[in-house]
Short mmCIF file of C-alpha atoms in Angstrom, two decimals:
data_model
loop_
_atom_site.label_atom_id
_atom_site.label_comp_id
_atom_site.label_asym_id
_atom_site.label_seq_id
_atom_site.Cartn_x
_atom_site.Cartn_y
_atom_site.Cartn_z
CA MET A 26 -6.17 9.79 -22.93
CA LYS A 27 -4.96 6.47 -21.90
CA LYS A 28 -2.25 7.06 -25.60
CA ILE A 29 -1.45 10.43 -24.24
CA LEU A 30 -0.72 9.10 -20.70
CA PHE A 31 0.89 7.10 -21.57
CA ILE A 32 3.48 8.84 -24.06
CA GLY A 33 3.12 11.17 -21.25
CA LEU A 34 5.02 9.01 -18.75
CA LEU A 35 7.03 7.55 -21.35
CA ALA A 36 8.81 11.14 -22.37
CA VAL A 37 9.26 11.47 -18.42
CA LEU A 38 11.21 8.21 -18.01
CA MET A 39 13.34 8.51 -21.00
CA MET A 40 14.28 11.63 -19.96
CA ALA A 41 16.03 9.69 -16.15
CA CYS A 42 17.30 7.63 -17.93
CA LYS A 43 19.53 9.38 -19.37
CA LYS A 44 22.35 10.36 -17.10
CA ASP A 45 22.89 14.48 -16.86
CA TYR A 46 18.95 14.81 -15.57
CA ILE A 47 18.67 15.89 -12.24
CA ILE A 48 15.77 15.66 -10.11
CA GLY A 49 15.54 18.02 -7.00
CA GLY A 50 18.66 18.70 -6.24
CA THR A 51 22.63 18.12 -6.87
CA ARG A 52 23.90 14.58 -8.04
CA ASN A 53 24.82 12.21 -4.70
CA GLU A 54 28.12 10.03 -6.77
CA THR A 55 28.61 7.52 -3.85
CA ASN A 56 25.31 7.00 -1.91
CA LYS A 57 27.00 8.43 1.17
CA VAL A 58 25.21 10.57 3.53
CA ASN A 59 27.05 12.50 5.48
CA MET A 60 25.07 12.34 8.84
CA THR A 61 24.55 9.02 11.27
CA THR A 62 21.41 6.40 10.20
CA TYR A 63 19.45 8.39 12.99
CA GLU A 64 19.77 11.49 11.78
CA PHE A 65 18.79 10.51 7.76
CA LEU A 66 15.88 9.39 9.45
CA LYS A 67 15.04 12.12 10.81
CA SER A 68 16.11 14.79 8.06
CA GLN A 69 13.61 12.49 5.23
CA GLU A 70 9.71 13.47 5.60
CA ILE A 71 8.90 9.51 4.86
CA THR A 72 11.08 8.06 7.67
CA GLN A 73 10.63 11.38 10.69
CA SER A 74 8.19 9.05 12.34
CA VAL A 75 10.49 6.28 12.43
CA ALA A 76 13.25 7.86 13.85
CA ARG A 77 10.39 8.99 17.14
CA LEU A 78 10.07 5.33 16.88
CA PHE A 79 13.19 4.59 17.13
CA GLU A 80 14.02 7.09 19.81
CA ARG A 81 11.82 6.61 22.02
CA ALA A 82 11.89 2.55 21.99
CA ASN A 83 15.69 3.31 23.31
CA LEU A 84 17.53 1.68 20.36
CA ILE A 85 18.93 4.40 18.82
CA ASN A 86 22.64 3.27 19.72
CA GLU A 87 21.73 0.25 18.29
CA ILE A 88 20.56 1.86 14.40
CA ASN A 89 23.42 3.52 14.65
CA GLY A 90 26.37 0.69 14.59
CA ASP A 91 27.28 -1.08 11.44
CA VAL A 92 24.43 -2.09 10.51
CA THR A 93 21.53 -2.04 7.30
CA LEU A 94 18.43 -0.81 8.41
CA ILE A 95 15.47 -1.60 6.12
CA SER A 96 13.37 0.62 6.98
CA PRO A 97 10.07 1.25 7.28
CA ASN A 98 8.07 4.39 6.36
CA GLN A 99 5.56 7.35 7.81
CA TYR A 100 2.95 4.73 5.48
CA SER A 101 3.49 2.37 7.13
CA VAL A 102 3.32 3.91 10.85
CA ASN A 103 -0.22 5.29 9.12
CA ARG A 104 -1.16 2.18 8.57
CA TYR A 105 -0.55 0.20 11.64
CA LEU A 106 -1.80 3.15 13.68
CA ARG A 107 -5.02 2.73 11.35
CA ARG A 108 -5.41 -0.76 12.92
CA ILE A 109 -5.41 -0.19 15.66
CA ASN A 110 -7.45 2.54 15.90
CA ASN A 111 -10.71 1.16 14.44
CA ARG A 112 -9.83 -1.90 16.39
CA ARG A 113 -10.85 0.52 19.31
CA LEU A 114 -13.76 2.31 17.89
CA ARG A 115 -15.10 -1.40 16.86
CA LEU A 116 -15.23 -1.16 21.26
CA ASP A 117 -15.74 2.35 22.12
CA PRO A 118 -17.09 4.60 19.09
CA ARG A 119 -15.66 7.29 21.50
CA ALA A 120 -12.06 5.78 22.15
CA THR A 121 -9.58 8.39 21.60
CA LEU A 122 -6.88 7.42 18.76
CA TRP A 123 -3.77 6.89 19.73
CA THR A 124 -0.54 8.70 17.88
CA VAL A 125 3.32 7.26 17.49
CA GLU A 126 3.40 8.67 21.42
CA ASP A 127 1.12 6.51 22.05
CA ILE A 128 2.62 2.98 20.96
CA PRO A 129 4.07 0.99 23.95
CA VAL A 130 7.67 1.02 24.47
CA GLU A 131 7.53 -2.67 24.79
CA ASP A 132 6.53 -3.24 21.76
CA LEU A 133 8.49 -0.85 19.92
CA GLN A 134 11.10 -2.93 20.49
CA GLN A 135 9.66 -5.26 17.73
CA LEU A 136 12.05 -2.52 16.32
CA LYS A 137 14.17 -4.57 15.96
CA MET A 138 12.79 -7.17 13.32
CA TYR A 139 14.29 -4.36 10.68
CA VAL A 140 17.63 -4.21 11.73
CA VAL A 141 20.70 -7.26 10.32
CA ARG A 142 24.11 -6.80 11.00
CA GLY A 143 26.76 -5.71 8.57
CA LYS A 144 27.08 -3.05 6.20
CA TYR A 145 24.39 -4.91 3.32
CA THR A 146 24.18 -2.31 -0.31
CA SER A 147 22.72 -3.48 -3.77
CA ASN A 148 26.68 -4.71 -4.26
CA GLU A 149 26.69 -7.04 -2.16
CA LEU A 150 23.40 -8.48 -2.90
CA ASN A 151 22.43 -11.32 -6.46
CA SER A 152 19.59 -12.01 -7.36
CA GLU A 153 19.51 -15.40 -4.80
CA GLY A 154 19.90 -13.30 -2.03
CA ILE A 155 21.19 -13.38 1.00
CA LYS A 156 19.30 -14.84 4.47
CA LEU A 157 20.14 -12.91 7.34
CA ALA A 158 19.30 -13.23 11.43
CA THR A 159 18.04 -9.70 12.18
CA LEU A 160 18.94 -7.83 15.69
CA ASN A 161 15.39 -9.13 18.02
CA GLY A 162 16.41 -12.99 17.33
CA THR A 163 13.89 -14.73 16.08
CA ASP A 164 13.79 -13.29 12.42
CA SER A 165 15.60 -13.90 10.09
CA VAL A 166 14.92 -11.74 6.93
CA LEU A 167 16.61 -12.40 2.83
CA LEU A 168 17.56 -9.15 0.82
CA ALA A 169 18.09 -10.25 -2.11
CA LEU A 170 19.16 -8.14 -5.60
CA ARG A 171 16.29 -8.72 -9.10
CA GLU A 172 14.67 -7.70 -11.12
CA SER A 173 11.87 -4.99 -11.28
CA THR A 174 9.72 -5.29 -14.11
CA ALA A 175 7.00 -2.01 -12.68
CA GLU A 176 6.45 0.07 -10.02
CA PRO A 177 4.22 -1.88 -7.40
CA ALA A 178 1.33 1.28 -7.41
CA ALA A 179 1.66 1.32 -11.06
CA ALA A 180 2.17 -2.33 -12.00
CA TRP A 181 -1.75 -2.83 -10.70
CA ASP A 182 -5.35 -2.00 -11.72
CA GLY A 183 -7.76 -1.70 -8.82
CA SER A 184 -9.52 -4.93 -9.83
CA ASN A 185 -5.83 -6.47 -9.14
CA VAL A 186 -4.96 -7.37 -13.14
CA SER A 187 -1.68 -6.69 -14.42
CA GLY A 188 -1.87 -2.82 -15.37
CA ALA A 189 0.43 -3.98 -18.77
CA GLY A 190 1.22 -0.42 -20.51
CA TYR A 191 3.21 0.73 -16.88
CA GLN A 192 5.81 -3.00 -17.42
CA TYR A 193 9.33 -1.66 -17.94
CA PRO A 194 9.29 -4.36 -20.78
CA ASN A 195 7.42 -2.53 -22.68
CA PHE A 196 8.98 0.33 -22.92
CA MET A 197 12.41 -0.32 -21.34
CA GLN A 198 15.44 -1.23 -22.77
CA THR A 199 17.63 -2.37 -19.61
CA ILE A 200 14.93 -3.83 -16.73
CA PRO A 201 15.94 -2.08 -13.50
CA LYS A 202 16.83 -3.85 -10.59
CA LYS A 203 15.86 -2.92 -7.07
CA VAL A 204 16.97 -3.92 -3.71
CA PHE A 205 14.21 -6.64 -2.30
CA VAL A 206 13.08 -7.83 1.30
CA HIS A 207 11.72 -10.91 2.24
CA PHE A 208 10.93 -11.67 5.92
CA LYS A 209 10.60 -15.22 7.34
CA ARG A 210 7.62 -14.71 9.32
CA GLY A 211 6.81 -18.18 10.50
CA ALA A 212 8.16 -22.08 10.22
CA ASN A 213 9.53 -21.73 6.60
CA TRP A 214 10.14 -20.17 4.33
CA GLU A 215 7.55 -19.44 0.95
CA THR A 216 9.50 -18.75 -1.96
CA THR A 217 7.63 -17.83 -4.35
CA GLY A 218 4.60 -15.87 -5.16
CA GLU A 219 2.44 -18.98 -5.68
CA GLN A 220 3.20 -20.83 -2.23
CA ARG A 221 2.34 -16.77 -0.40
CA ALA A 222 -1.11 -16.58 -1.99
CA ALA A 223 -1.82 -19.79 -1.23
CA LEU A 224 -1.32 -19.38 2.02
CA GLY A 225 -2.98 -16.28 2.67
CA TYR A 226 -1.28 -13.48 2.27
CA ASP A 227 -3.21 -12.45 5.92
CA ASN A 228 -2.51 -15.67 7.42
CA PRO A 229 0.39 -14.70 10.62
CA GLU A 230 2.06 -17.46 8.66
CA CYS A 231 2.74 -15.82 5.67
CA ASP A 232 5.96 -14.68 4.29
CA GLN A 233 6.00 -10.76 2.78
CA VAL A 234 8.37 -9.47 0.46
CA TYR A 235 8.33 -6.46 -0.15
CA GLN A 236 10.78 -4.39 -3.13
CA MET A 237 12.36 -0.49 -1.87
CA TYR A 238 11.65 2.81 -2.13
CA LEU A 239 14.53 4.19 -1.31
CA SER A 240 18.45 1.47 -1.75
CA ASP A 241 21.60 1.91 -0.63
CA VAL A 242 21.91 4.80 0.82
CA GLU A 243 25.57 4.87 2.97
CA THR A 244 25.47 7.07 6.90
CA THR A 245 28.76 7.64 8.36
CA THR A 246 27.43 4.47 10.45
CA GLY A 247 25.62 1.93 8.39
CA VAL A 248 23.71 0.86 5.25
CA VAL A 249 19.75 2.10 5.10
CA HIS A 250 17.11 0.62 2.46
CA ILE A 251 13.37 2.60 3.56
CA LEU A 252 11.03 -0.31 2.10
CA TYR A 253 7.92 0.87 -1.16
CA VAL A 254 5.55 3.95 -0.08
CA GLY A 255 2.26 3.88 -1.37
CA ASN A 256 -1.01 5.72 0.17
CA TYR A 257 -3.74 5.95 2.29
CA ASN A 258 -5.71 4.25 0.12
CA PHE A 259 -4.15 0.88 -0.18
CA ASN A 260 -5.84 -1.62 1.90
CA GLU A 261 -6.26 -3.42 -1.52
CA HIS A 262 -3.23 -4.20 -1.82
CA TYR A 263 0.08 -6.53 -0.24
CA TYR A 264 3.34 -4.48 -1.76
CA TYR A 265 2.29 -1.51 1.17
CA HIS A 266 3.83 -3.07 4.40
CA THR A 267 2.48 -2.04 7.83
CA LEU A 268 4.43 -1.73 11.32
CA PHE A 269 4.86 -4.61 12.38
CA PHE A 270 2.73 -6.86 10.48
CA LEU A 271 0.34 -6.12 12.32
CA GLY A 272 -3.28 -6.92 11.51
CA THR A 273 -5.33 -8.03 8.29
CA ARG A 274 -7.22 -6.09 5.37
CA ALA A 275 -10.36 -6.12 7.32
CA ASP A 276 -8.74 -4.26 9.90
CA ASP A 277 -8.04 -1.06 7.41
CA LEU A 278 -11.79 -1.27 7.11
CA LEU A 279 -14.05 0.10 10.01
#
């Protein structure tokens, strides 16, 4: 069965590499959309809740400026709410569960950590990356274009063991490059995975690095990259982002 599934996956990927292969609609050769950054977020199911948070934070003008948005996604928001609600339920099993409408507006000012001034697509990036200050004035990120050996969700099995059969080099002649973001969270940059693992991913000082689900969307006002998405059962993995880095894996469980 595993062999059949792998052959099926290989066939799909080979078709997807053809230039004339289109999934879900017409091709956008330029990566440009005729809408503002805020309108684009509202138009995508994966970022509609994020658009609402920017709206509640009164930050629409900021994201519609000459900026690059490293956007969280629906699952980032879901995981934030899951952790908040688990904390509330531990204190009071009858507590009312929060939704996106209940996140305090003052807390939503942290959304500035996902915005940098200027427009940065993959054309402006390299493997070393560019360090950039965010709009909140206290955080820094590094944007880079690097080879991606696998999709995060397919790269590991339930025991955090690399799923070698899903590694791109095993069935592709060219390893794809993707936009990565490195969030600096403490006093120092943890530049390697070994440094981050030694510090501990749940440590609030530990940097976090993610690849993108979608990159290089050029709106009429700026550029949008969307962080990698996951599903509800992501408490064992660190490649899924939690909005504002709230909590730890312990908060994923009630």
